[in-house]
mmCIF file with all atom_site columns, C-alpha atoms in Angstrom:
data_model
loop_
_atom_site.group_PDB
_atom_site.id
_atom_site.type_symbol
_atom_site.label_atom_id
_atom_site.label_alt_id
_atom_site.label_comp_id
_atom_site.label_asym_id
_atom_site.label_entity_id
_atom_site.label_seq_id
_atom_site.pdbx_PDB_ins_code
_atom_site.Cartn_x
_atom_site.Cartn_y
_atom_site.Cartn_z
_atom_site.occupancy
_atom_site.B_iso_or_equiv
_atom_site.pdbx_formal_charge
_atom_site.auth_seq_id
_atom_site.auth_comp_id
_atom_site.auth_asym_id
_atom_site.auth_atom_id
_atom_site.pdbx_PDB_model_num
ATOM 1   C CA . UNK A 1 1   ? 4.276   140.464 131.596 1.00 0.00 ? 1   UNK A CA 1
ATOM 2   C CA . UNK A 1 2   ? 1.372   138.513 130.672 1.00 0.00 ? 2   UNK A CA 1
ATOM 3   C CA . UNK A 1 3   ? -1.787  140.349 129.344 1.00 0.00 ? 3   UNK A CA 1
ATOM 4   C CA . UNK A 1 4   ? -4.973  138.747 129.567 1.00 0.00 ? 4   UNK A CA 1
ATOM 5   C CA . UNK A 1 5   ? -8.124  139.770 127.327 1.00 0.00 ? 5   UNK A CA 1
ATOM 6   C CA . UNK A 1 6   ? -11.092 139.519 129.473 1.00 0.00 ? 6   UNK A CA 1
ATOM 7   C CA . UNK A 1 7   ? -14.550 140.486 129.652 1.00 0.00 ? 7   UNK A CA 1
ATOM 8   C CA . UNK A 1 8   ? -16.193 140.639 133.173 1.00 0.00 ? 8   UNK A CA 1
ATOM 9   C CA . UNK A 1 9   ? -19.251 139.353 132.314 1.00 0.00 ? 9   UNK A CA 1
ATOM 10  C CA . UNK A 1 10  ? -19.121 136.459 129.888 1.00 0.00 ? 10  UNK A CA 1
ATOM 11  C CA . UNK A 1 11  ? -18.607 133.011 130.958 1.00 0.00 ? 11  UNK A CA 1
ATOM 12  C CA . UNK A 1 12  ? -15.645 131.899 129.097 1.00 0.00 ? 12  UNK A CA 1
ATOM 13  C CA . UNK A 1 13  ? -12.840 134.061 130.102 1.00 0.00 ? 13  UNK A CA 1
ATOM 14  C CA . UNK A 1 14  ? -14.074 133.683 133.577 1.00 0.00 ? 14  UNK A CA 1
ATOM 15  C CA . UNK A 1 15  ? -12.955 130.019 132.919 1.00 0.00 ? 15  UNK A CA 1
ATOM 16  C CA . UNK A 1 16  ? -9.538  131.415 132.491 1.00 0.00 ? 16  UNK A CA 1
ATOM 17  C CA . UNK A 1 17  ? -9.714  134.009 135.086 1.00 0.00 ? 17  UNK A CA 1
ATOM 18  C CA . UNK A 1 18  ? -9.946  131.686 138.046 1.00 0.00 ? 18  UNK A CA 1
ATOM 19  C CA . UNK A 1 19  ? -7.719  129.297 136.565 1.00 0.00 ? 19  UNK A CA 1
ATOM 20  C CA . UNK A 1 20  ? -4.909  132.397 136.603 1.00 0.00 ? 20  UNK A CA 1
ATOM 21  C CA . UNK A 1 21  ? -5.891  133.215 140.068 1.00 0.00 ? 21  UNK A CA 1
ATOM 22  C CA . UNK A 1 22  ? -5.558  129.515 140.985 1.00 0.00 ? 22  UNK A CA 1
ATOM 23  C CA . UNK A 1 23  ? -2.032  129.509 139.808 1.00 0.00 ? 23  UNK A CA 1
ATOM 24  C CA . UNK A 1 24  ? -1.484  132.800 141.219 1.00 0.00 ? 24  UNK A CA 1
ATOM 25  C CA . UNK A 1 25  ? -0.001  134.389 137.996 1.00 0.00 ? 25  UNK A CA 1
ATOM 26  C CA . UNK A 1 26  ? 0.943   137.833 137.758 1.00 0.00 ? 26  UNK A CA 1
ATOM 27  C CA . UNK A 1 27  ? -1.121  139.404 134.181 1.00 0.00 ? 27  UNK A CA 1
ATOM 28  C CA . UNK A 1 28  ? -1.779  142.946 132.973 1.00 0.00 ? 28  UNK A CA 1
ATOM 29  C CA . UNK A 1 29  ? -5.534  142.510 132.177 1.00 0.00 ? 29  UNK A CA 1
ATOM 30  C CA . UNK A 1 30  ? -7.496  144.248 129.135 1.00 0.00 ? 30  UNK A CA 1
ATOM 31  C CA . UNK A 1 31  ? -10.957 144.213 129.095 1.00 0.00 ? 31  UNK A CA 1
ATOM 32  C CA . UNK A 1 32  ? -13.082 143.809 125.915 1.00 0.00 ? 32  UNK A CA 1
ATOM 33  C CA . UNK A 1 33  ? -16.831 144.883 126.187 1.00 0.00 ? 33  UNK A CA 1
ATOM 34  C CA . UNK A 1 34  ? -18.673 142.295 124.435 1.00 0.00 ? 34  UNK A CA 1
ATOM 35  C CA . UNK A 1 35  ? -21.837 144.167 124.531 1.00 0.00 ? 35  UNK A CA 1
ATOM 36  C CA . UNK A 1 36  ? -20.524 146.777 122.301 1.00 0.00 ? 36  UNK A CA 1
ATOM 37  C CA . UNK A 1 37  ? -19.411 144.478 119.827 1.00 0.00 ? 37  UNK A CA 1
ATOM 38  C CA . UNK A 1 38  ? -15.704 145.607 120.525 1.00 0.00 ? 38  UNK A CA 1
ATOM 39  C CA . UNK A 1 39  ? -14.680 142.004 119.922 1.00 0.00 ? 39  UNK A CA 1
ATOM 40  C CA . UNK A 1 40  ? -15.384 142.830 116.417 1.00 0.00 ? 40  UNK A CA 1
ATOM 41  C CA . UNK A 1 41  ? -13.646 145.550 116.149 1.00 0.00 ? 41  UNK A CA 1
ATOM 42  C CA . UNK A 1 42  ? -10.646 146.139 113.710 1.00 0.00 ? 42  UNK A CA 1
ATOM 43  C CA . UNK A 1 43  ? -8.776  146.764 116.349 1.00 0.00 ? 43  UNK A CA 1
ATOM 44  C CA . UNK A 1 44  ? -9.423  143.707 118.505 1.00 0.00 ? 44  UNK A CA 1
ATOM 45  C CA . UNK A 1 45  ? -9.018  141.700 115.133 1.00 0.00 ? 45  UNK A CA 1
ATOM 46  C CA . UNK A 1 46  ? -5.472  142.330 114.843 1.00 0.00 ? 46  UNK A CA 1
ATOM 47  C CA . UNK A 1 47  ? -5.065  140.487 118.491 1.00 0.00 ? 47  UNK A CA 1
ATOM 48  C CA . UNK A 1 48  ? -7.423  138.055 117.799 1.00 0.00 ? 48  UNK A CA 1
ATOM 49  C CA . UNK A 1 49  ? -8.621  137.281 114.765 1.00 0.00 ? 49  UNK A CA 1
ATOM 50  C CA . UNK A 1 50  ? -11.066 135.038 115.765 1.00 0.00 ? 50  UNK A CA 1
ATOM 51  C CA . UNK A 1 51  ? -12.805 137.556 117.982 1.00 0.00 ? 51  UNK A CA 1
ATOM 52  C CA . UNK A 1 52  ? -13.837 136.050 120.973 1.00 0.00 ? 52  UNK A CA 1
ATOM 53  C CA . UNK A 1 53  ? -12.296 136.137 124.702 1.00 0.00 ? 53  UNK A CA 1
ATOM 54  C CA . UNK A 1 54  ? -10.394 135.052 126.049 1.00 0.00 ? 54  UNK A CA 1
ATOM 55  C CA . UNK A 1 55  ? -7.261  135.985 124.564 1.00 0.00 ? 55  UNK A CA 1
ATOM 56  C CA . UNK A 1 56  ? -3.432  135.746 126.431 1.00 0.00 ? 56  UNK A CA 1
ATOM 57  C CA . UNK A 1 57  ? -0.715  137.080 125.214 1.00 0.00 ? 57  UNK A CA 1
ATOM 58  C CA . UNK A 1 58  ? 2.323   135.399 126.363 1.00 0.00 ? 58  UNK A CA 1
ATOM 59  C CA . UNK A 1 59  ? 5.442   137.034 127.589 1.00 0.00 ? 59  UNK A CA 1
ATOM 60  C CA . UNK A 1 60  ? 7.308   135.947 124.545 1.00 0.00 ? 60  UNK A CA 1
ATOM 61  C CA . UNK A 1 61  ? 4.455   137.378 122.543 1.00 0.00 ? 61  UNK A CA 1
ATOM 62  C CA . UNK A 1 62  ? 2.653   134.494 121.114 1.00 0.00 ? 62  UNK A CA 1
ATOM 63  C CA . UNK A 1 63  ? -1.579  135.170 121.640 1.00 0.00 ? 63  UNK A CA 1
ATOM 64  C CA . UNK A 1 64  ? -3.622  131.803 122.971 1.00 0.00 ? 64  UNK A CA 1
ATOM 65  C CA . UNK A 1 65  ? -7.055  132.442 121.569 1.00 0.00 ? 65  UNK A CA 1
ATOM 66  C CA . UNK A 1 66  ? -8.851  129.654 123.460 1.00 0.00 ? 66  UNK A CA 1
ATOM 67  C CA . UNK A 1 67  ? -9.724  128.014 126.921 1.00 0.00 ? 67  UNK A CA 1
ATOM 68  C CA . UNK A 1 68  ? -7.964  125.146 125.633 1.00 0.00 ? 68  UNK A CA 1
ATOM 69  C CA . UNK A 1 69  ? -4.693  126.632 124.860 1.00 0.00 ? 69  UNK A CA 1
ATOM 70  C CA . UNK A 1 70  ? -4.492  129.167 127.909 1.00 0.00 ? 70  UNK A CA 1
ATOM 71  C CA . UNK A 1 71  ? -4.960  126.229 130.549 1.00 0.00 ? 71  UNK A CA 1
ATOM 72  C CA . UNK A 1 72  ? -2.451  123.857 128.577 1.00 0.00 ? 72  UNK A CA 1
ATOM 73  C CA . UNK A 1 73  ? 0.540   126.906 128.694 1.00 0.00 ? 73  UNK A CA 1
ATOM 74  C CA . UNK A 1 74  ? -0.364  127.950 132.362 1.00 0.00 ? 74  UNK A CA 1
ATOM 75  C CA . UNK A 1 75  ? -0.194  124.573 133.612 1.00 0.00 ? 75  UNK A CA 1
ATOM 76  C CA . UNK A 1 76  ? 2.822   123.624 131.838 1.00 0.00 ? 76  UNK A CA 1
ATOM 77  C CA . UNK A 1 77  ? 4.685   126.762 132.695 1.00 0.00 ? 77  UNK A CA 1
ATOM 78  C CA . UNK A 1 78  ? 3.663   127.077 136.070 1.00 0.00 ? 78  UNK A CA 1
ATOM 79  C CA . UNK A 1 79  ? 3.288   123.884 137.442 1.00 0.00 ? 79  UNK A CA 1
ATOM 80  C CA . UNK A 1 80  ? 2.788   124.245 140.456 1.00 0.00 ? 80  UNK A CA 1
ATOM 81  C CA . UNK A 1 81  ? -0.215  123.333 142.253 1.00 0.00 ? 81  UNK A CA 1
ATOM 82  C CA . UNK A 1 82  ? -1.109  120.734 138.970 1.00 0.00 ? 82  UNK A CA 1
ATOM 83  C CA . UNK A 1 83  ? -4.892  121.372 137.899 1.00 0.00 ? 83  UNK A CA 1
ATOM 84  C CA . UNK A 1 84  ? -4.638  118.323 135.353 1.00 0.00 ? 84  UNK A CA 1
ATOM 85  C CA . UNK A 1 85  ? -3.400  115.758 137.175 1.00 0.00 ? 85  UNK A CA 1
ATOM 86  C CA . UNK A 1 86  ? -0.488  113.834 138.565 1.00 0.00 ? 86  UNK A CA 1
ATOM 87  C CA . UNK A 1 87  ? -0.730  110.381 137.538 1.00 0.00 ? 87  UNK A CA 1
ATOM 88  C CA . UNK A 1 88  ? -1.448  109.497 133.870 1.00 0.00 ? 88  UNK A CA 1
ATOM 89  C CA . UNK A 1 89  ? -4.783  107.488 135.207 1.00 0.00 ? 89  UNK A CA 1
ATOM 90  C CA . UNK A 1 90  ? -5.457  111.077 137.081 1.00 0.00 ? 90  UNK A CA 1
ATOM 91  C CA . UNK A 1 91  ? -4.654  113.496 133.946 1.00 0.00 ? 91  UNK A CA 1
ATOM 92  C CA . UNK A 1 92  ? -7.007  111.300 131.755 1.00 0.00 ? 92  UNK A CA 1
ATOM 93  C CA . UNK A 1 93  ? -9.785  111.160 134.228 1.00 0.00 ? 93  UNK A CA 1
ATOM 94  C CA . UNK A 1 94  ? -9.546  115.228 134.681 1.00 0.00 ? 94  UNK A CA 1
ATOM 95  C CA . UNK A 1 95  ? -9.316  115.202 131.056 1.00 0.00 ? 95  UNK A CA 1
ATOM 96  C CA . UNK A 1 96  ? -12.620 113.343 129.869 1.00 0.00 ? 96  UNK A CA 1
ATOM 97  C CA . UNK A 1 97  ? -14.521 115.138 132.537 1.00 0.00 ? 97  UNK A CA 1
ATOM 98  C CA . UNK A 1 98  ? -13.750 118.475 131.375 1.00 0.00 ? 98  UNK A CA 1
ATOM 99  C CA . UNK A 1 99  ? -14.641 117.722 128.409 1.00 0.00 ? 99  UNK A CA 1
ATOM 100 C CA . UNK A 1 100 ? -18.015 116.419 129.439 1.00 0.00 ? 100 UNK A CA 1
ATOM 101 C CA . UNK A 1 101 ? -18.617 119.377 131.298 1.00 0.00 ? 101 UNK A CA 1
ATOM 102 C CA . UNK A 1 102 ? -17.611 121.929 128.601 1.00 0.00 ? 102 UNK A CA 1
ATOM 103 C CA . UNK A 1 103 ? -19.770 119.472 125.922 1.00 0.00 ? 103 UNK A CA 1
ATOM 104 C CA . UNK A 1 104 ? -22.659 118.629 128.051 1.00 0.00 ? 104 UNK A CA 1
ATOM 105 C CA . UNK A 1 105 ? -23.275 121.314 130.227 1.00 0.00 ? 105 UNK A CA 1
ATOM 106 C CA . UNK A 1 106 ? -21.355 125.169 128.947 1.00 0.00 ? 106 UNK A CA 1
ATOM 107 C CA . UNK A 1 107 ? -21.882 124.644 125.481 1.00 0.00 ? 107 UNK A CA 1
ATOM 108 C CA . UNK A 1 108 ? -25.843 123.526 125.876 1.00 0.00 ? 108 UNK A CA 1
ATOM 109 C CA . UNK A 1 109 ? -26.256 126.710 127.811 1.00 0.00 ? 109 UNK A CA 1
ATOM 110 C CA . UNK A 1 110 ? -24.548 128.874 124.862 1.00 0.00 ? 110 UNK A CA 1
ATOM 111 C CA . UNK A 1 111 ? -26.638 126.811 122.102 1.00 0.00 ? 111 UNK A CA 1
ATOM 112 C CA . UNK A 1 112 ? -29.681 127.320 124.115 1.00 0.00 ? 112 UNK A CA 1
ATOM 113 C CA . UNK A 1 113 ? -29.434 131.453 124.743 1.00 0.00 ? 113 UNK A CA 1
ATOM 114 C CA . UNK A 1 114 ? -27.579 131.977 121.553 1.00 0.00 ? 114 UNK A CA 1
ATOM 115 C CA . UNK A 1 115 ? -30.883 130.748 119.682 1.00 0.00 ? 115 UNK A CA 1
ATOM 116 C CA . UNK A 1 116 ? -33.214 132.491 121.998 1.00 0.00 ? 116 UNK A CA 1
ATOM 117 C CA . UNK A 1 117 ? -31.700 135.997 122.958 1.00 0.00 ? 117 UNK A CA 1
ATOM 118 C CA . UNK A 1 118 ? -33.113 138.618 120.868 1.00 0.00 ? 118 UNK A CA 1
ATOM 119 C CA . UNK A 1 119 ? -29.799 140.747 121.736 1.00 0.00 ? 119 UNK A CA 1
ATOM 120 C CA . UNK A 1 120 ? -28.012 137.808 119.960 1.00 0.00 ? 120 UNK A CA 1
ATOM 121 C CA . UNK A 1 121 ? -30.211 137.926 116.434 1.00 0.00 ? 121 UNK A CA 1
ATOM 122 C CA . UNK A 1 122 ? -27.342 136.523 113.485 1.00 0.00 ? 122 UNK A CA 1
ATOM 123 C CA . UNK A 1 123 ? -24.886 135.788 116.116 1.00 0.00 ? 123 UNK A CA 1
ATOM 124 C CA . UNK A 1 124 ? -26.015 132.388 117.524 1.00 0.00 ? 124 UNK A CA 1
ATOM 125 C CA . UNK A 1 125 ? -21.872 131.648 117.535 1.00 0.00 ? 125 UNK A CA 1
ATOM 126 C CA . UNK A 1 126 ? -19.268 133.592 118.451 1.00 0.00 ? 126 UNK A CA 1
ATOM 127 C CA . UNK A 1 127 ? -16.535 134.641 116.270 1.00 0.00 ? 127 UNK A CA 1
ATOM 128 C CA . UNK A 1 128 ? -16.427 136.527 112.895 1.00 0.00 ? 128 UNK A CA 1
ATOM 129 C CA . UNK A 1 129 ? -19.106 135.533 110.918 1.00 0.00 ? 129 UNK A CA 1
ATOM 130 C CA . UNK A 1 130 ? -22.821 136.068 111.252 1.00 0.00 ? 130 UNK A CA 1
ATOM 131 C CA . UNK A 1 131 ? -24.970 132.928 111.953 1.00 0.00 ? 131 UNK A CA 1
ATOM 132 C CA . UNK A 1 132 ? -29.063 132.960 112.446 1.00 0.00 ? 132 UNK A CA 1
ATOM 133 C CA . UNK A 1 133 ? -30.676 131.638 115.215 1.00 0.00 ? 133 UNK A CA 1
ATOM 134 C CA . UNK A 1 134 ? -32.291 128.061 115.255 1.00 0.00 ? 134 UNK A CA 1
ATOM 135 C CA . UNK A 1 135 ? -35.088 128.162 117.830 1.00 0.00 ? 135 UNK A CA 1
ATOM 136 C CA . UNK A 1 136 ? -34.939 124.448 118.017 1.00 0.00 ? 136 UNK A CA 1
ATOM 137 C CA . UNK A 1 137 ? -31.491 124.528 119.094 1.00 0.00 ? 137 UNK A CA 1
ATOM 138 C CA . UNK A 1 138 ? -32.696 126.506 121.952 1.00 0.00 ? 138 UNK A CA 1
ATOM 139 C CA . UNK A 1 139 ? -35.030 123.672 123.257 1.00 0.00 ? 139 UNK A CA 1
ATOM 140 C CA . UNK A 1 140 ? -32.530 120.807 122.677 1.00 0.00 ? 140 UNK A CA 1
ATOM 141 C CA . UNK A 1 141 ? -30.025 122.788 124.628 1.00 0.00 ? 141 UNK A CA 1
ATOM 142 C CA . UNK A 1 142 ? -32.361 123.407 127.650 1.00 0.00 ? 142 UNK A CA 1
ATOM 143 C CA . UNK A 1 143 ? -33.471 120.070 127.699 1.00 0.00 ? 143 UNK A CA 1
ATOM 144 C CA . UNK A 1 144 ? -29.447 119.162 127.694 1.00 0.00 ? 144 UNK A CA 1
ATOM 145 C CA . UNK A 1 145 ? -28.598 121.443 130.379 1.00 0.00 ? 145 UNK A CA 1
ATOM 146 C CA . UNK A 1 146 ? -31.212 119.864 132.460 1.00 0.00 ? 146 UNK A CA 1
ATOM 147 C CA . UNK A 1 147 ? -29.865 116.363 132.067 1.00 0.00 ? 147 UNK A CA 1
ATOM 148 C CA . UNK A 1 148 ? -26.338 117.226 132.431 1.00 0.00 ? 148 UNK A CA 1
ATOM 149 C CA . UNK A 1 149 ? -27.386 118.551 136.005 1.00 0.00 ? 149 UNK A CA 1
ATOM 150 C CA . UNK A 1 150 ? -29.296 115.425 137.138 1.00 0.00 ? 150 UNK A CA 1
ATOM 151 C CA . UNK A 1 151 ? -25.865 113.275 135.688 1.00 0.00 ? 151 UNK A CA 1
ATOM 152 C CA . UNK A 1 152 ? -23.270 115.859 137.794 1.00 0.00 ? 152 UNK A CA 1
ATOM 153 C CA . UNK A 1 153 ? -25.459 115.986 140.601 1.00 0.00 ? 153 UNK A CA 1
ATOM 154 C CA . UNK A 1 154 ? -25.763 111.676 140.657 1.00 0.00 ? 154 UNK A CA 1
ATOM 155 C CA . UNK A 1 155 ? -21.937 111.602 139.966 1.00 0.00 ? 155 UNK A CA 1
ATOM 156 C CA . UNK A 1 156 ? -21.118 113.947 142.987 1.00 0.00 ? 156 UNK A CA 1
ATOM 157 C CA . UNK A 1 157 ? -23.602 111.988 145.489 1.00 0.00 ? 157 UNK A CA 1
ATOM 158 C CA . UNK A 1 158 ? -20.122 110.709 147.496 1.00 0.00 ? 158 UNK A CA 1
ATOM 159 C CA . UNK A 1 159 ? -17.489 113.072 146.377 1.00 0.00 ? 159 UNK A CA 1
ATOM 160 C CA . UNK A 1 160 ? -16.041 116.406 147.016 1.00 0.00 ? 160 UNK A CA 1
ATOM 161 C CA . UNK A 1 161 ? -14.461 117.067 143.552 1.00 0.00 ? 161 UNK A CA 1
ATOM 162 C CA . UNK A 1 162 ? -15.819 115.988 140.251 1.00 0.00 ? 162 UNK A CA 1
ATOM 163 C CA . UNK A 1 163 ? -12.797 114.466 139.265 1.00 0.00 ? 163 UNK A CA 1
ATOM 164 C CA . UNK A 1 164 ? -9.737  112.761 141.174 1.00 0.00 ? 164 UNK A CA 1
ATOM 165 C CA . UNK A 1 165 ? -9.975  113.511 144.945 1.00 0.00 ? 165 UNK A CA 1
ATOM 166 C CA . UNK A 1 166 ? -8.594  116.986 144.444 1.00 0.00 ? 166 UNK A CA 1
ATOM 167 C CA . UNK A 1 167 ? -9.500  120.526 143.101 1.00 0.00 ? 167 UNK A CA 1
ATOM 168 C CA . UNK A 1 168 ? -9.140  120.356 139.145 1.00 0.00 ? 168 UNK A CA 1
ATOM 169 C CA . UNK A 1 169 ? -9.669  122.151 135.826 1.00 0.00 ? 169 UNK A CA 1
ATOM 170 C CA . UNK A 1 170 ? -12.584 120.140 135.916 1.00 0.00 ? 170 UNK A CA 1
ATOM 171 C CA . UNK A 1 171 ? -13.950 122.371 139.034 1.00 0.00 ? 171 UNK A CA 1
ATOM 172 C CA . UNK A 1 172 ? -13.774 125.102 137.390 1.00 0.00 ? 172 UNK A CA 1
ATOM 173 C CA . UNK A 1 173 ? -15.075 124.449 134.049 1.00 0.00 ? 173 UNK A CA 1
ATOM 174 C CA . UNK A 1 174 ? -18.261 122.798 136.157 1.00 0.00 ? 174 UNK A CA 1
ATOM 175 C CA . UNK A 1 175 ? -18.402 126.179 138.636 1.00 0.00 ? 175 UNK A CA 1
ATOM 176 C CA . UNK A 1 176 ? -18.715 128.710 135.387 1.00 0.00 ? 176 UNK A CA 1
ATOM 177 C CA . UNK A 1 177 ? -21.120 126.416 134.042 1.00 0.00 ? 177 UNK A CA 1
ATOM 178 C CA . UNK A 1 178 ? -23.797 125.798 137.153 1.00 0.00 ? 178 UNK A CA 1
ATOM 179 C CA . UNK A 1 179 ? -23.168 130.094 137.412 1.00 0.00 ? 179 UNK A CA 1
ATOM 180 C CA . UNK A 1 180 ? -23.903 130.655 133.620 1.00 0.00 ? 180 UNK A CA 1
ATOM 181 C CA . UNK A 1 181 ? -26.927 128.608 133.615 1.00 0.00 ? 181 UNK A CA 1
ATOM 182 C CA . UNK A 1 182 ? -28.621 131.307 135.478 1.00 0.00 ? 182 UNK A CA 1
ATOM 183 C CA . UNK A 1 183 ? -28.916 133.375 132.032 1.00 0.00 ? 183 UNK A CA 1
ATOM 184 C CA . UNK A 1 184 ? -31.295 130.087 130.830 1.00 0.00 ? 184 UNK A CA 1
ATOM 185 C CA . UNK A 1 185 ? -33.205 130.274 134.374 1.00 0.00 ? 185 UNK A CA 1
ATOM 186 C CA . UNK A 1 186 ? -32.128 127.230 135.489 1.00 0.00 ? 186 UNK A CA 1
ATOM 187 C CA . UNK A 1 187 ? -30.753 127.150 139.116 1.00 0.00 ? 187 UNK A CA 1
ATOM 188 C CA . UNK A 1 188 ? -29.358 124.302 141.082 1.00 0.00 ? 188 UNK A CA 1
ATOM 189 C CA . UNK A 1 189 ? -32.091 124.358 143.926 1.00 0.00 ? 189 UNK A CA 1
ATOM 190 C CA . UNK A 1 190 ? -33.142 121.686 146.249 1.00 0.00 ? 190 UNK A CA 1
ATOM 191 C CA . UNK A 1 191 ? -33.652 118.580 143.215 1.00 0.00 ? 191 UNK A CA 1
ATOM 192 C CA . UNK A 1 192 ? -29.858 118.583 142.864 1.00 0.00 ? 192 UNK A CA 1
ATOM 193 C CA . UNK A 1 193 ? -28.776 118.430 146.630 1.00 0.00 ? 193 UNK A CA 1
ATOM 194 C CA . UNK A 1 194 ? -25.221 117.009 145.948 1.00 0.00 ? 194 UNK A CA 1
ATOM 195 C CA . UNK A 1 195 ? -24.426 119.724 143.600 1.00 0.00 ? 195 UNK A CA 1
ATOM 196 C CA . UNK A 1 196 ? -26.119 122.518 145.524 1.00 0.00 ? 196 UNK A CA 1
ATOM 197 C CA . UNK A 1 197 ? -23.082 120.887 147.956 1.00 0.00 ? 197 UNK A CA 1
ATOM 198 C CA . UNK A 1 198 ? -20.663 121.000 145.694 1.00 0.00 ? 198 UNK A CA 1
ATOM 199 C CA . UNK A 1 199 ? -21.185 124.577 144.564 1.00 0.00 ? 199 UNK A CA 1
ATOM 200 C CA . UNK A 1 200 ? -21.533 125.979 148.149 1.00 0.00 ? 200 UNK A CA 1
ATOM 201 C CA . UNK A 1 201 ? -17.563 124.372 149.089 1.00 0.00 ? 201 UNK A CA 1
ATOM 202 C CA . UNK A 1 202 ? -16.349 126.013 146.092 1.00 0.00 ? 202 UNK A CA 1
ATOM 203 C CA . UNK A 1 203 ? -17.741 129.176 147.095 1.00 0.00 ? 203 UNK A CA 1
ATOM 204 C CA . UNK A 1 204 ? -14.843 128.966 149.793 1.00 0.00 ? 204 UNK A CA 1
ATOM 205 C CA . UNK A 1 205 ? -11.899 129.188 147.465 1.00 0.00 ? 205 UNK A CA 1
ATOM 206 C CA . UNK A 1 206 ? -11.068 133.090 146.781 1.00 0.00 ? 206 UNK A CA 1
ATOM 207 C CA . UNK A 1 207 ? -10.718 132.621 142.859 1.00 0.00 ? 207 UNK A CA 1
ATOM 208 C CA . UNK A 1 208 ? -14.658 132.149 142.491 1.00 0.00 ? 208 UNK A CA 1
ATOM 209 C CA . UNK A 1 209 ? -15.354 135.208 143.465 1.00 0.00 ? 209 UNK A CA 1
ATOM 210 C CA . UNK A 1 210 ? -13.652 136.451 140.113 1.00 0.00 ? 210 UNK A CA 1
#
């Protein structure tokens, strides 16, 4: 059996979390409680040395320690329902996008709390090692997540999907990262109409209630 690390409330293995319940995979789940610090734990270390979530353990007992990795194995070894494209002009369209989205939009939400939050004083990255905040960083990322939404919402003025004309990877990267903004209080309200759109027909599919 599969065994996912998760934590319930953090952005990132929720990315991973729909994607499983999009490719209807059968996983023992673990939580880790993040604000305990039991990611850091000697415990956790020895699954994931890197310690962050999420983490997958495969059923041949190799650990994926990234969004990256998990979505690459669960498409290729359950392939149904492809999240990543058909065609190669579709896979490489899904595959820029996501990357936009994670760049542009998830990661200047995480630069932008990680250098405000006093709860996250030294830890302004994940992982092992201690970093200080940068208040500056906290700016530039709220002024990034703000122009990422004005670009997403432009792009989705005539389409139903971000990428391709069917549900993607790209979907949910976007749907975790329009949620997660919330923490930076910035809502997609009436000034981004086509992505208030967007994010209301996603709201239909089961796995975003995860």
């Amino acid at each position: 059996m599969i065994t996912f690390y998760d934590c319930s409330t953090a952005p990132s293995p929720r990315r991973a979390r729909i994607l499983l319940a999009e490719k209807g995979v059968a996983h023992d789940t673990v939580q880790v409680d993040l604000r305990t610090g039991e990611q850091l734990s000697e415990a956790y270390r020895q699954i994931n040395p890197s310690c962050t979530v999420p983490a997958l353990k495969t059923e041949s007992g190799l650990v994926l320690t990234d969004n990256a990795a998990i979505a690459a194995y669960l498409e290729a070894q359950f392939p149904a329902s492809p999240l990543f494209g058909i065609t190669p002009e579709e896979k490489a369209e899904i595959a820029s996008w996501n990357w936009r989205v994670e760049f542009e939009g998830l990661l200047a939400i995480a630069e932008a709390l990680r250098n405000s939050s006093p709860a996250m004083k030294d830890r302004a990255l994940p992982g092992p090692v201690n970093y200080p905040q940068i208040p500056e960083l906290a700016q530039r990322g709220l002024a990034r997540v703000q122009q990422f939404f004005q670009t997403l919402n432009a792009h989705l003025e005539h389409r139903t999907f971000i990428a391709t004309d069917r549900f993607s990877v790209v979907d949910i990267t976007a749907v975790v990262t329009v949620d997660f903004a919330r923490v930076v209080k910035i809502k997609v309200d009436e000034q981004y109409p086509h992505l208030q759109r967007w994010r209301a027909a996603m709201a239909t599919r089961p796995s975003m209630s995860l």
